[in-house]
mmCIF file of C-alpha atoms in Angstrom:
data_model
loop_
_atom_site.group_PDB
_atom_site.id
_atom_site.type_symbol
_atom_site.label_atom_id
_atom_site.label_comp_id
_atom_site.label_asym_id
_atom_site.label_seq_id
_atom_site.Cartn_x
_atom_site.Cartn_y
_atom_site.Cartn_z
ATOM 1 C CA MET Y 1 0.000 0.000 0.000
ATOM 2 C CA ILE Y 2 1.210 3.521 -0.783
ATOM 3 C CA PRO Y 3 0.724 5.672 2.372
ATOM 4 C CA ARG Y 4 -0.150 9.363 2.458
ATOM 5 C CA LEU Y 5 2.731 11.800 2.613
ATOM 6 C CA LYS Y 6 4.012 13.105 5.939
ATOM 7 C CA GLY Y 7 2.281 16.305 6.988
ATOM 8 C CA THR Y 8 -0.887 15.622 4.984
ATOM 9 C CA ASP Y 9 -4.240 14.315 6.200
ATOM 10 C CA ASP Y 10 -7.126 12.227 4.894
ATOM 11 C CA ILE Y 11 -10.247 14.012 6.124
ATOM 12 C CA LEU Y 12 -13.020 11.419 6.012
ATOM 13 C CA PRO Y 13 -16.399 10.800 7.712
ATOM 14 C CA PRO Y 14 -17.256 11.204 10.496
ATOM 15 C CA ASP Y 15 -14.521 13.827 11.095
ATOM 16 C CA SER Y 16 -15.371 15.657 7.872
ATOM 17 C CA ALA Y 17 -18.825 16.560 9.243
ATOM 18 C CA LYS Y 18 -17.360 19.456 11.234
ATOM 19 C CA TRP Y 19 -15.512 20.642 8.143
ATOM 20 C CA ARG Y 20 -18.809 20.823 6.275
ATOM 21 C CA ILE Y 21 -20.308 22.891 9.105
ATOM 22 C CA LEU Y 22 -17.340 25.278 8.990
ATOM 23 C CA LEU Y 23 -17.302 25.704 5.214
ATOM 24 C CA ARG Y 24 -21.067 26.232 5.060
ATOM 25 C CA ALA Y 25 -20.907 28.808 7.848
ATOM 26 C CA PHE Y 26 -18.066 30.598 6.069
ATOM 27 C CA ASP Y 27 -20.000 30.672 2.794
ATOM 28 C CA ASP Y 28 -23.139 31.999 4.519
ATOM 29 C CA LEU Y 29 -21.196 34.624 6.485
ATOM 30 C CA SER Y 30 -19.225 35.937 3.520
ATOM 31 C CA ALA Y 31 -22.386 36.204 1.420
ATOM 32 C CA LYS Y 32 -24.151 38.058 4.250
ATOM 33 C CA TYR Y 33 -21.375 40.683 4.332
ATOM 34 C CA GLY Y 34 -21.201 41.037 0.539
ATOM 35 C CA TYR Y 35 -18.001 39.079 -0.143
ATOM 36 C CA ASP Y 36 -17.998 37.375 -3.534
ATOM 37 C CA LEU Y 37 -16.387 33.982 -4.178
ATOM 38 C CA ALA Y 38 -12.790 33.901 -5.443
ATOM 39 C CA LEU Y 39 -11.356 30.670 -6.867
ATOM 40 C CA MET Y 40 -7.585 31.023 -6.966
ATOM 41 C CA PRO Y 41 -4.781 29.060 -8.689
ATOM 42 C CA VAL Y 42 -2.866 26.631 -6.500
ATOM 43 C CA LEU Y 43 0.228 27.276 -8.645
ATOM 44 C CA GLU Y 44 1.773 30.762 -8.974
ATOM 45 C CA SER Y 45 5.023 32.311 -10.146
ATOM 46 C CA THR Y 46 7.687 32.023 -7.452
ATOM 47 C CA GLU Y 47 8.488 35.705 -7.945
ATOM 48 C CA LEU Y 48 5.024 36.655 -6.690
ATOM 49 C CA PHE Y 49 5.819 35.311 -3.229
ATOM 50 C CA ALA Y 50 9.483 36.366 -3.210
ATOM 51 C CA ARG Y 51 8.477 39.980 -3.867
ATOM 52 C CA GLY Y 52 5.140 40.011 -2.067
ATOM 53 C CA VAL Y 53 5.628 37.832 1.003
ATOM 54 C CA GLY Y 54 9.299 38.834 1.302
ATOM 55 C CA ALA Y 55 12.503 37.121 0.182
ATOM 56 C CA GLY Y 56 13.871 37.245 3.736
ATOM 57 C CA THR Y 57 10.853 35.645 5.408
ATOM 58 C CA GLU Y 58 10.892 32.112 6.766
ATOM 59 C CA VAL Y 59 8.067 31.180 4.382
ATOM 60 C CA VAL Y 60 10.111 32.048 1.283
ATOM 61 C CA GLU Y 61 13.510 31.008 2.628
ATOM 62 C CA LYS Y 62 12.571 27.611 4.086
ATOM 63 C CA GLN Y 63 8.978 26.534 3.553
ATOM 64 C CA MET Y 64 7.825 26.970 -0.045
ATOM 65 C CA TYR Y 65 7.273 24.071 -2.421
ATOM 66 C CA THR Y 66 9.119 25.506 -5.436
ATOM 67 C CA PHE Y 67 10.171 23.768 -8.641
ATOM 68 C CA VAL Y 68 10.997 24.457 -12.275
ATOM 69 C CA ASP Y 69 8.176 23.409 -14.608
ATOM 70 C CA ARG Y 70 8.560 21.881 -18.066
ATOM 71 C CA GLY Y 71 8.659 25.361 -19.589
ATOM 72 C CA GLY Y 72 11.660 26.350 -17.470
ATOM 73 C CA ARG Y 73 9.642 28.644 -15.180
ATOM 74 C CA SER Y 74 10.094 28.716 -11.404
ATOM 75 C CA VAL Y 75 6.662 28.027 -9.908
ATOM 76 C CA THR Y 76 5.423 27.566 -6.337
ATOM 77 C CA LEU Y 77 2.499 25.832 -4.674
ATOM 78 C CA ARG Y 78 0.768 28.697 -2.913
ATOM 79 C CA PRO Y 79 1.796 29.083 0.746
ATOM 80 C CA GLU Y 80 -0.933 31.704 1.341
ATOM 81 C CA PHE Y 81 -3.864 33.382 -0.444
ATOM 82 C CA THR Y 82 -3.260 37.124 -0.158
ATOM 83 C CA ALA Y 83 -0.491 37.717 -2.691
ATOM 84 C CA GLY Y 84 -2.388 35.781 -5.366
ATOM 85 C CA ILE Y 85 -5.619 37.659 -4.697
ATOM 86 C CA VAL Y 86 -3.886 41.038 -4.990
ATOM 87 C CA ARG Y 87 -2.236 39.863 -8.214
ATOM 88 C CA ALA Y 88 -5.666 38.890 -9.552
ATOM 89 C CA TYR Y 89 -7.145 42.241 -8.471
ATOM 90 C CA LEU Y 90 -4.417 44.148 -10.321
ATOM 91 C CA GLU Y 91 -4.586 41.882 -13.357
ATOM 92 C CA SER Y 92 -8.348 42.443 -13.616
ATOM 93 C CA GLY Y 93 -7.944 46.231 -13.631
ATOM 94 C CA GLY Y 94 -7.300 47.059 -9.981
ATOM 95 C CA ASN Y 95 -10.055 49.648 -9.659
ATOM 96 C CA GLY Y 96 -12.463 50.328 -6.831
ATOM 97 C CA VAL Y 97 -13.500 48.131 -3.954
ATOM 98 C CA MET Y 98 -13.355 44.352 -4.215
ATOM 99 C CA LYS Y 99 -14.462 42.084 -1.357
ATOM 100 C CA VAL Y 100 -13.762 38.383 -1.851
ATOM 101 C CA ALA Y 101 -13.862 35.114 0.069
ATOM 102 C CA ALA Y 102 -11.680 32.113 -0.760
ATOM 103 C CA SER Y 103 -10.993 28.707 0.752
ATOM 104 C CA GLY Y 104 -8.721 25.798 -0.003
ATOM 105 C CA PRO Y 105 -5.349 24.165 0.617
ATOM 106 C CA GLN Y 106 -1.995 25.900 1.150
ATOM 107 C CA PHE Y 107 1.427 24.261 1.165
ATOM 108 C CA ARG Y 108 4.449 24.856 3.396
ATOM 109 C CA TYR Y 109 7.308 22.484 4.120
ATOM 110 C CA GLU Y 110 7.196 22.545 7.920
ATOM 111 C CA GLN Y 111 7.967 20.051 10.646
ATOM 112 C CA PRO Y 112 4.527 18.453 11.102
ATOM 113 C CA GLN Y 113 2.902 18.797 14.511
ATOM 114 C CA LYS Y 114 -0.478 19.718 15.962
ATOM 115 C CA GLY Y 115 -1.778 22.730 14.063
ATOM 116 C CA ARG Y 116 1.112 22.698 11.565
ATOM 117 C CA ARG Y 117 0.716 20.579 8.450
ATOM 118 C CA ARG Y 118 2.517 20.604 5.117
ATOM 119 C CA GLN Y 119 -0.833 20.733 3.348
ATOM 120 C CA PHE Y 120 -3.230 22.811 5.404
ATOM 121 C CA TYR Y 121 -6.573 24.445 4.714
ATOM 122 C CA GLN Y 122 -7.652 28.038 5.161
ATOM 123 C CA VAL Y 123 -10.701 30.215 4.761
ATOM 124 C CA ASP Y 124 -9.740 33.696 3.642
ATOM 125 C CA LEU Y 125 -11.386 37.138 3.457
ATOM 126 C CA GLU Y 126 -9.911 40.113 1.606
ATOM 127 C CA TYR Y 127 -11.243 43.694 1.474
ATOM 128 C CA LEU Y 128 -9.388 45.660 -1.216
ATOM 129 C CA GLY Y 129 -9.697 49.317 -2.190
ATOM 130 C CA GLU Y 130 -10.762 50.753 1.193
ATOM 131 C CA GLN Y 131 -8.303 52.621 3.416
ATOM 132 C CA GLY Y 132 -10.682 53.490 6.256
ATOM 133 C CA ALA Y 133 -10.619 51.737 9.621
ATOM 134 C CA ARG Y 134 -14.120 50.370 9.017
ATOM 135 C CA ALA Y 135 -12.606 47.775 6.664
ATOM 136 C CA ASP Y 136 -10.237 46.573 9.401
ATOM 137 C CA VAL Y 137 -13.133 46.368 11.856
ATOM 138 C CA GLU Y 138 -15.323 44.434 9.427
ATOM 139 C CA ILE Y 139 -12.659 41.809 8.750
ATOM 140 C CA ILE Y 140 -12.011 41.280 12.479
ATOM 141 C CA GLU Y 141 -15.744 41.230 13.248
ATOM 142 C CA MET Y 142 -16.369 38.585 10.567
ATOM 143 C CA SER Y 143 -13.504 36.431 11.851
ATOM 144 C CA TYR Y 144 -14.888 36.564 15.372
ATOM 145 C CA GLU Y 145 -18.453 35.891 14.203
ATOM 146 C CA LEU Y 146 -17.381 32.841 12.210
ATOM 147 C CA LEU Y 147 -15.693 31.259 15.224
ATOM 148 C CA VAL Y 148 -18.716 31.948 17.432
ATOM 149 C CA THR Y 149 -21.090 30.523 14.806
ATOM 150 C CA VAL Y 150 -19.281 27.175 14.556
ATOM 151 C CA GLY Y 151 -19.034 26.739 18.321
ATOM 152 C CA VAL Y 152 -15.463 27.737 19.152
ATOM 153 C CA PRO Y 153 -15.340 28.751 22.854
ATOM 154 C CA GLY Y 154 -13.146 31.212 24.732
ATOM 155 C CA ILE Y 155 -12.208 33.418 21.773
ATOM 156 C CA THR Y 156 -9.766 36.281 22.249
ATOM 157 C CA VAL Y 157 -8.530 38.748 19.643
ATOM 158 C CA HIS Y 158 -4.973 40.049 19.974
ATOM 159 C CA LEU Y 159 -4.602 43.443 18.301
ATOM 160 C CA ASN Y 160 -1.694 45.727 17.455
ATOM 161 C CA SER Y 161 -0.515 48.370 15.019
ATOM 162 C CA ILE Y 162 2.949 48.152 13.465
ATOM 163 C CA GLY Y 163 2.643 51.572 11.818
ATOM 164 C CA ASP Y 164 3.353 52.760 8.310
ATOM 165 C CA ALA Y 165 6.665 52.765 6.453
ATOM 166 C CA ALA Y 166 7.609 56.206 7.817
ATOM 167 C CA ASP Y 167 6.822 55.127 11.390
ATOM 168 C CA ARG Y 168 8.856 51.955 11.052
ATOM 169 C CA LEU Y 169 11.893 53.684 9.562
ATOM 170 C CA ALA Y 170 12.778 55.363 12.847
ATOM 171 C CA TYR Y 171 11.423 52.507 14.968
ATOM 172 C CA ARG Y 172 13.545 49.888 13.176
ATOM 173 C CA GLU Y 173 16.715 51.743 14.112
ATOM 174 C CA LEU Y 174 15.662 51.876 17.754
ATOM 175 C CA LEU Y 175 14.857 48.173 17.674
ATOM 176 C CA ARG Y 176 18.115 47.295 15.901
ATOM 177 C CA ASP Y 177 20.095 49.222 18.522
ATOM 178 C CA PHE Y 178 18.362 47.256 21.264
ATOM 179 C CA LEU Y 179 18.825 43.892 19.504
ATOM 180 C CA ARG Y 180 22.495 44.559 18.842
ATOM 181 C CA SER Y 181 22.944 45.247 22.548
ATOM 182 C CA VAL Y 182 21.564 41.784 23.429
ATOM 183 C CA ALA Y 183 22.731 39.926 20.303
ATOM 184 C CA ALA Y 184 24.908 37.505 22.264
ATOM 185 C CA GLU Y 185 21.798 36.239 24.092
ATOM 186 C CA LEU Y 186 19.611 35.818 21.011
ATOM 187 C CA SER Y 187 19.045 32.666 18.972
ATOM 188 C CA ALA Y 188 20.953 32.253 15.715
ATOM 189 C CA ASP Y 189 17.808 32.960 13.649
ATOM 190 C CA ALA Y 190 17.098 36.120 15.610
ATOM 191 C CA ARG Y 191 20.658 37.386 15.137
ATOM 192 C CA LYS Y 192 20.305 36.861 11.373
ATOM 193 C CA ARG Y 193 17.187 39.038 11.314
ATOM 194 C CA ILE Y 194 18.597 42.026 13.188
ATOM 195 C CA GLU Y 195 19.657 43.818 10.010
ATOM 196 C CA ASP Y 196 17.131 42.658 7.386
ATOM 197 C CA ASN Y 197 13.897 42.091 9.346
ATOM 198 C CA PRO Y 198 14.197 43.088 13.015
ATOM 199 C CA LEU Y 199 10.423 43.151 13.640
ATOM 200 C CA ARG Y 200 10.329 39.382 13.193
ATOM 201 C CA VAL Y 201 12.510 38.989 16.290
ATOM 202 C CA LEU Y 202 9.611 40.328 18.377
ATOM 203 C CA ASP Y 203 7.616 37.282 17.245
ATOM 204 C CA SER Y 204 10.293 34.735 18.185
ATOM 205 C CA LYS Y 205 9.001 32.434 20.931
ATOM 206 C CA ILE Y 206 12.434 31.257 22.029
ATOM 207 C CA ASP Y 207 13.688 34.849 22.352
ATOM 208 C CA ALA Y 208 10.585 36.153 24.135
ATOM 209 C CA ASP Y 209 12.238 36.726 27.529
ATOM 210 C CA ILE Y 210 15.161 38.592 25.981
ATOM 211 C CA VAL Y 211 13.042 40.931 23.847
ATOM 212 C CA ALA Y 212 10.471 41.559 26.600
ATOM 213 C CA SER Y 213 12.031 44.967 27.288
ATOM 214 C CA ALA Y 214 12.494 45.938 23.638
ATOM 215 C CA PRO Y 215 10.782 49.069 22.312
ATOM 216 C CA VAL Y 216 7.432 48.294 20.642
ATOM 217 C CA PRO Y 217 5.860 49.708 17.453
ATOM 218 C CA LEU Y 218 2.790 50.983 19.286
ATOM 219 C CA ASP Y 219 4.875 53.560 21.137
ATOM 220 C CA HIS Y 220 6.273 54.971 17.888
ATOM 221 C CA LEU Y 221 3.224 55.608 15.695
ATOM 222 C CA GLY Y 222 2.753 58.813 13.725
ATOM 223 C CA SER Y 223 -0.376 60.876 14.328
ATOM 224 C CA GLU Y 224 -2.235 59.516 11.281
ATOM 225 C CA THR Y 225 -1.435 55.900 12.095
ATOM 226 C CA ALA Y 226 -2.324 56.375 15.756
ATOM 227 C CA ALA Y 227 -5.678 57.875 14.731
ATOM 228 C CA HIS Y 228 -6.346 54.888 12.466
ATOM 229 C CA PHE Y 229 -5.603 52.449 15.294
ATOM 230 C CA ALA Y 230 -7.855 54.418 17.660
ATOM 231 C CA ALA Y 231 -10.648 54.220 15.071
ATOM 232 C CA VAL Y 232 -10.175 50.442 14.774
ATOM 233 C CA ARG Y 233 -10.420 50.060 18.537
ATOM 234 C CA ALA Y 234 -13.504 52.273 18.697
ATOM 235 C CA GLY Y 235 -15.158 50.232 15.943
ATOM 236 C CA LEU Y 236 -14.468 46.963 17.741
ATOM 237 C CA ASP Y 237 -15.801 48.405 20.997
ATOM 238 C CA GLU Y 238 -18.968 49.519 19.245
ATOM 239 C CA ALA Y 239 -19.388 46.057 17.660
ATOM 240 C CA GLY Y 240 -18.892 44.348 21.026
ATOM 241 C CA ILE Y 241 -15.815 42.394 19.888
ATOM 242 C CA PRO Y 242 -13.547 41.586 22.860
ATOM 243 C CA TYR Y 243 -9.847 42.162 22.205
ATOM 244 C CA GLU Y 244 -6.513 42.638 23.922
ATOM 245 C CA VAL Y 245 -3.846 45.053 22.756
ATOM 246 C CA ALA Y 246 -0.688 42.968 22.178
ATOM 247 C CA PRO Y 247 2.181 45.454 21.700
ATOM 248 C CA ARG Y 248 4.671 42.816 20.494
ATOM 249 C CA LEU Y 249 2.363 41.180 17.975
ATOM 250 C CA VAL Y 250 3.759 41.265 14.451
ATOM 251 C CA ARG Y 251 2.964 39.144 11.413
ATOM 252 C CA GLY Y 252 5.476 36.885 9.680
ATOM 253 C CA LEU Y 253 5.079 38.385 6.202
ATOM 254 C CA ASP Y 254 6.668 41.580 4.906
ATOM 255 C CA TYR Y 255 3.610 43.201 3.366
ATOM 256 C CA TYR Y 256 1.758 44.188 6.556
ATOM 257 C CA ASN Y 257 1.319 47.745 7.825
ATOM 258 C CA ARG Y 258 -0.849 49.383 10.466
ATOM 259 C CA THR Y 259 -3.397 46.940 11.948
ATOM 260 C CA VAL Y 260 -2.336 43.360 12.700
ATOM 261 C CA PHE Y 261 -4.332 40.813 14.696
ATOM 262 C CA GLU Y 262 -4.610 37.140 15.646
ATOM 263 C CA LEU Y 263 -7.414 35.034 17.112
ATOM 264 C CA PHE Y 264 -7.059 32.432 19.858
ATOM 265 C CA SER Y 265 -9.329 29.985 21.685
ATOM 266 C CA THR Y 266 -9.077 28.349 25.082
ATOM 267 C CA ALA Y 267 -10.040 25.078 23.326
ATOM 268 C CA PHE Y 268 -6.913 24.920 21.158
ATOM 269 C CA GLU Y 269 -3.387 24.746 22.504
ATOM 270 C CA ALA Y 270 -0.324 23.974 20.412
ATOM 271 C CA ALA Y 271 3.118 25.336 19.648
ATOM 272 C CA GLN Y 272 1.336 27.454 17.020
ATOM 273 C CA SER Y 273 -1.923 28.179 18.831
ATOM 274 C CA SER Y 274 -3.382 30.993 16.732
ATOM 275 C CA LEU Y 275 -6.549 30.003 14.881
ATOM 276 C CA GLY Y 276 -5.739 32.619 12.282
ATOM 277 C CA GLY Y 277 -4.817 36.206 11.770
ATOM 278 C CA GLY Y 278 -4.297 39.016 9.368
ATOM 279 C CA GLY Y 279 -4.205 42.752 9.091
ATOM 280 C CA ARG Y 280 -3.750 45.653 6.734
ATOM 281 C CA TYR Y 281 -1.329 45.266 3.821
ATOM 282 C CA ASP Y 282 -1.419 48.491 1.803
ATOM 283 C CA PRO Y 283 2.195 48.063 0.493
ATOM 284 C CA LEU Y 284 1.602 44.678 -1.169
ATOM 285 C CA GLY Y 285 0.214 46.027 -4.432
ATOM 286 C CA GLU Y 286 3.333 48.094 -5.106
ATOM 287 C CA LEU Y 287 5.591 45.217 -4.074
ATOM 288 C CA ILE Y 288 4.202 43.076 -6.889
ATOM 289 C CA GLY Y 289 4.051 45.767 -9.582
ATOM 290 C CA ALA Y 290 1.241 48.274 -8.977
ATOM 291 C CA LYS Y 291 2.097 51.910 -9.712
ATOM 292 C CA HIS Y 292 0.417 53.111 -6.518
ATOM 293 C CA PRO Y 293 -0.496 51.691 -3.095
ATOM 294 C CA VAL Y 294 -3.554 49.450 -2.945
ATOM 295 C CA PRO Y 295 -5.337 49.878 0.413
ATOM 296 C CA ALA Y 296 -6.368 46.432 1.633
ATOM 297 C CA VAL Y 297 -6.979 44.335 4.721
ATOM 298 C CA GLY Y 298 -7.623 40.618 5.127
ATOM 299 C CA VAL Y 299 -7.568 37.511 7.282
ATOM 300 C CA ALA Y 300 -6.709 33.838 6.863
ATOM 301 C CA LEU Y 301 -8.104 31.303 9.337
ATOM 302 C CA GLY Y 302 -6.815 27.752 9.714
ATOM 303 C CA CYS Y 303 -9.598 25.217 9.102
ATOM 304 C CA ASP Y 304 -7.631 22.393 10.740
ATOM 305 C CA ARG Y 305 -7.222 24.404 13.937
ATOM 306 C CA ILE Y 306 -10.784 25.715 14.011
ATOM 307 C CA VAL Y 307 -12.204 22.202 13.645
ATOM 308 C CA ALA Y 308 -9.975 21.031 16.516
ATOM 309 C CA ALA Y 309 -11.370 23.870 18.674
ATOM 310 C CA MET Y 310 -15.049 23.267 17.836
ATOM 311 C CA LEU Y 311 -16.641 21.775 20.952
ATOM 312 C CA ALA Y 312 -20.184 21.399 19.621
ATOM 313 C CA PRO Y 313 -20.884 17.976 18.089
ATOM 314 C CA ALA Y 314 -21.410 17.987 14.357
ATOM 315 C CA GLY Y 315 -24.913 16.509 14.721
ATOM 316 C CA PRO Y 316 -26.555 13.964 12.404
ATOM 317 C CA ARG Y 317 -25.115 13.960 8.881
ATOM 318 C CA LEU Y 318 -28.454 12.751 7.461
ATOM 319 C CA ASP Y 319 -32.049 13.435 8.402
ATOM 320 C CA LEU Y 320 -33.307 10.076 7.221
ATOM 321 C CA PHE Y 321 -32.121 6.744 5.890
ATOM 322 C CA VAL Y 322 -34.718 4.869 3.859
ATOM 323 C CA ALA Y 323 -34.660 1.074 4.151
ATOM 324 C CA VAL Y 324 -36.544 -1.179 1.743
ATOM 325 C CA ALA Y 325 -38.232 -4.322 3.030
ATOM 326 C CA ALA Y 326 -38.476 -6.124 -0.313
ATOM 327 C CA GLU Y 327 -37.195 -5.861 -3.868
ATOM 328 C CA ALA Y 328 -40.738 -5.163 -5.093
ATOM 329 C CA ARG Y 329 -40.693 -1.874 -3.141
ATOM 330 C CA ILE Y 330 -37.561 -0.448 -4.844
ATOM 331 C CA VAL Y 331 -39.377 1.743 -7.388
ATOM 332 C CA GLU Y 332 -41.743 3.189 -4.757
ATOM 333 C CA ALA Y 333 -38.821 3.839 -2.405
ATOM 334 C CA ALA Y 334 -36.799 5.559 -5.127
ATOM 335 C CA ARG Y 335 -39.663 7.939 -5.914
ATOM 336 C CA TRP Y 336 -40.155 8.726 -2.234
ATOM 337 C CA VAL Y 337 -36.429 9.379 -1.638
ATOM 338 C CA ARG Y 338 -36.512 11.819 -4.554
ATOM 339 C CA ARG Y 339 -39.556 13.649 -3.123
ATOM 340 C CA LEU Y 340 -37.954 13.885 0.323
ATOM 341 C CA ARG Y 341 -34.788 15.384 -1.144
ATOM 342 C CA GLU Y 342 -36.809 17.854 -3.204
ATOM 343 C CA ALA Y 343 -38.505 18.919 0.050
ATOM 344 C CA GLY Y 344 -35.075 19.769 1.471
ATOM 345 C CA HIS Y 345 -34.398 16.733 3.643
ATOM 346 C CA ARG Y 346 -30.977 15.041 3.729
ATOM 347 C CA VAL Y 347 -31.804 11.478 2.722
ATOM 348 C CA ASP Y 348 -29.882 8.386 1.648
ATOM 349 C CA TRP Y 349 -30.635 4.745 0.914
ATOM 350 C CA THR Y 350 -28.902 1.667 -0.506
ATOM 351 C CA GLY Y 351 -30.843 1.606 -3.778
ATOM 352 C CA SER Y 352 -31.366 -2.116 -3.296
ATOM 353 C CA ALA Y 353 -33.033 -4.469 -0.846
ATOM 354 C CA PRO Y 354 -30.481 -6.491 1.115
ATOM 355 C CA SER Y 355 -31.569 -7.703 4.543
ATOM 356 C CA LEU Y 356 -33.136 -5.084 6.814
ATOM 357 C CA LYS Y 357 -30.448 -5.888 9.386
ATOM 358 C CA ALA Y 358 -27.731 -4.973 6.877
ATOM 359 C CA GLN Y 359 -29.575 -1.780 5.887
ATOM 360 C CA PHE Y 360 -29.897 -0.706 9.544
ATOM 361 C CA LYS Y 361 -26.154 -1.214 9.983
ATOM 362 C CA THR Y 362 -25.566 1.016 6.954
ATOM 363 C CA ALA Y 363 -27.995 3.571 8.411
ATOM 364 C CA ASP Y 364 -26.111 3.558 11.711
ATOM 365 C CA ARG Y 365 -22.787 4.196 9.951
ATOM 366 C CA SER Y 366 -24.370 6.984 7.900
ATOM 367 C CA GLY Y 367 -25.135 9.029 10.995
ATOM 368 C CA ALA Y 368 -28.824 9.391 10.116
ATOM 369 C CA ARG Y 369 -31.212 10.853 12.669
ATOM 370 C CA GLY Y 370 -33.910 8.347 11.747
ATOM 371 C CA VAL Y 371 -34.689 5.312 9.593
ATOM 372 C CA ALA Y 372 -37.917 4.769 7.661
ATOM 373 C CA VAL Y 373 -38.800 1.317 6.335
ATOM 374 C CA VAL Y 374 -40.746 1.051 3.079
ATOM 375 C CA GLY Y 375 -42.627 -2.195 3.686
ATOM 376 C CA ASP Y 376 -46.162 -3.588 3.813
ATOM 377 C CA GLU Y 377 -47.394 -0.490 5.686
ATOM 378 C CA TRP Y 378 -46.751 1.531 2.515
ATOM 379 C CA ASP Y 379 -49.976 0.218 0.935
ATOM 380 C CA GLY Y 380 -51.890 1.802 3.802
ATOM 381 C CA GLY Y 381 -50.071 5.139 3.425
ATOM 382 C CA GLU Y 382 -47.652 4.588 6.322
ATOM 383 C CA VAL Y 383 -44.015 3.712 7.061
ATOM 384 C CA ARG Y 384 -42.276 2.316 10.113
ATOM 385 C CA VAL Y 385 -39.740 4.756 11.557
ATOM 386 C CA LYS Y 386 -37.010 4.441 14.148
ATOM 387 C CA ASP Y 387 -35.302 7.276 16.044
ATOM 388 C CA MET Y 388 -31.618 6.291 15.927
ATOM 389 C CA THR Y 389 -30.817 8.372 19.014
ATOM 390 C CA THR Y 390 -33.457 7.022 21.400
ATOM 391 C CA GLY Y 391 -34.205 3.705 19.682
ATOM 392 C CA GLU Y 392 -37.957 4.522 19.728
ATOM 393 C CA GLU Y 393 -39.972 2.894 16.916
ATOM 394 C CA THR Y 394 -43.414 3.872 15.652
ATOM 395 C CA THR Y 395 -45.573 4.081 12.532
ATOM 396 C CA VAL Y 396 -46.352 7.422 10.878
ATOM 397 C CA ARG Y 397 -48.224 8.620 7.822
ATOM 398 C CA ILE Y 398 -45.965 9.015 4.764
ATOM 399 C CA GLU Y 399 -46.831 12.694 4.393
ATOM 400 C CA GLU Y 400 -46.003 13.318 8.086
ATOM 401 C CA VAL Y 401 -42.460 11.920 8.079
ATOM 402 C CA GLY Y 402 -41.010 15.433 7.649
ATOM 403 C CA GLU Y 403 -42.840 16.579 10.792
ATOM 404 C CA TRP Y 404 -41.616 13.466 12.647
ATOM 405 C CA LEU Y 405 -38.025 14.263 11.697
ATOM 406 C CA HIS Y 406 -38.207 17.816 13.038
ATOM 407 C CA ARG Y 407 -40.410 17.225 16.039
#
């Protein structure tokens, strides 16, 4: 047998039931807020991520699945959605507001562990073309609402502002001076980042104690950036979204500016315990070729981690399983199954008439709420039904089975 690759997962029933709940909730939520569907390529030019995500980031340096295709081009399996969505926005004209929702697999060559897979799944929201704080608030509010909707408990939002380019110019020098003064105590990776990407050192878990007294971006914001952050906080307060200001929170990709945030749950603990995060990334458009900044904010949430944090049971996968008592009842059963589905019920059956015992075993594995038997009672306008949760059996009129299911 050929096994699955390390760091990948087979997501099968019954575990996949929670995934369906999550993806349906995400689709409903994004539609409610006016976010249109975006279907993005899994394969992109390597240059897109080198320029957009940042050549000096860990993602580009160590984690990307990159290869030369048969045409001699360097291509990469996408490690994240945002750069590709901005590329698509620019390629389609890059004008006005665009709000999109995307979902699907991403690929990073990481050491597999809980919450970190080499093929992992994300749901993603991007709000392009709006520079006001209301866009930041909406993205955070939607992220929070999604987690609440699917039953994730104990949610906290960590919030920060890392300022604009002008703010960071002076701040980076202050931070570099501090990091140089403690360089001997830092990890090798942190020492490498002092000159090219010092903000990333603030996010280093193994250097946390050493950088605890480092200057933070929040104390070095310009007046415009500080006003934007205050407006984000006011919007979240008005929306009733609980959050904590996390002065050392930064994001691992180069394109972020101003607002950054992450979401956590008390029900999920791992080395990488964030359920997702995002922020504002106005510089990204110019990094990948736009002639002017493209105001934008977005979030990516890890499906694998959210599902692990969902405490509510997925519930029955089917409303009803239809069993057939005899081969002569197959045609009648098929017509009835079709009518039930047309009425909006989730219904399955074997399509044949093996023993009732075998059909009930199949019904049990299917996760159906109830079983209805098309047998001799059918001629009198009735079916035998069994509640698979309580084991209760009774006879009901055919036209009343829907009411029985939702009693």
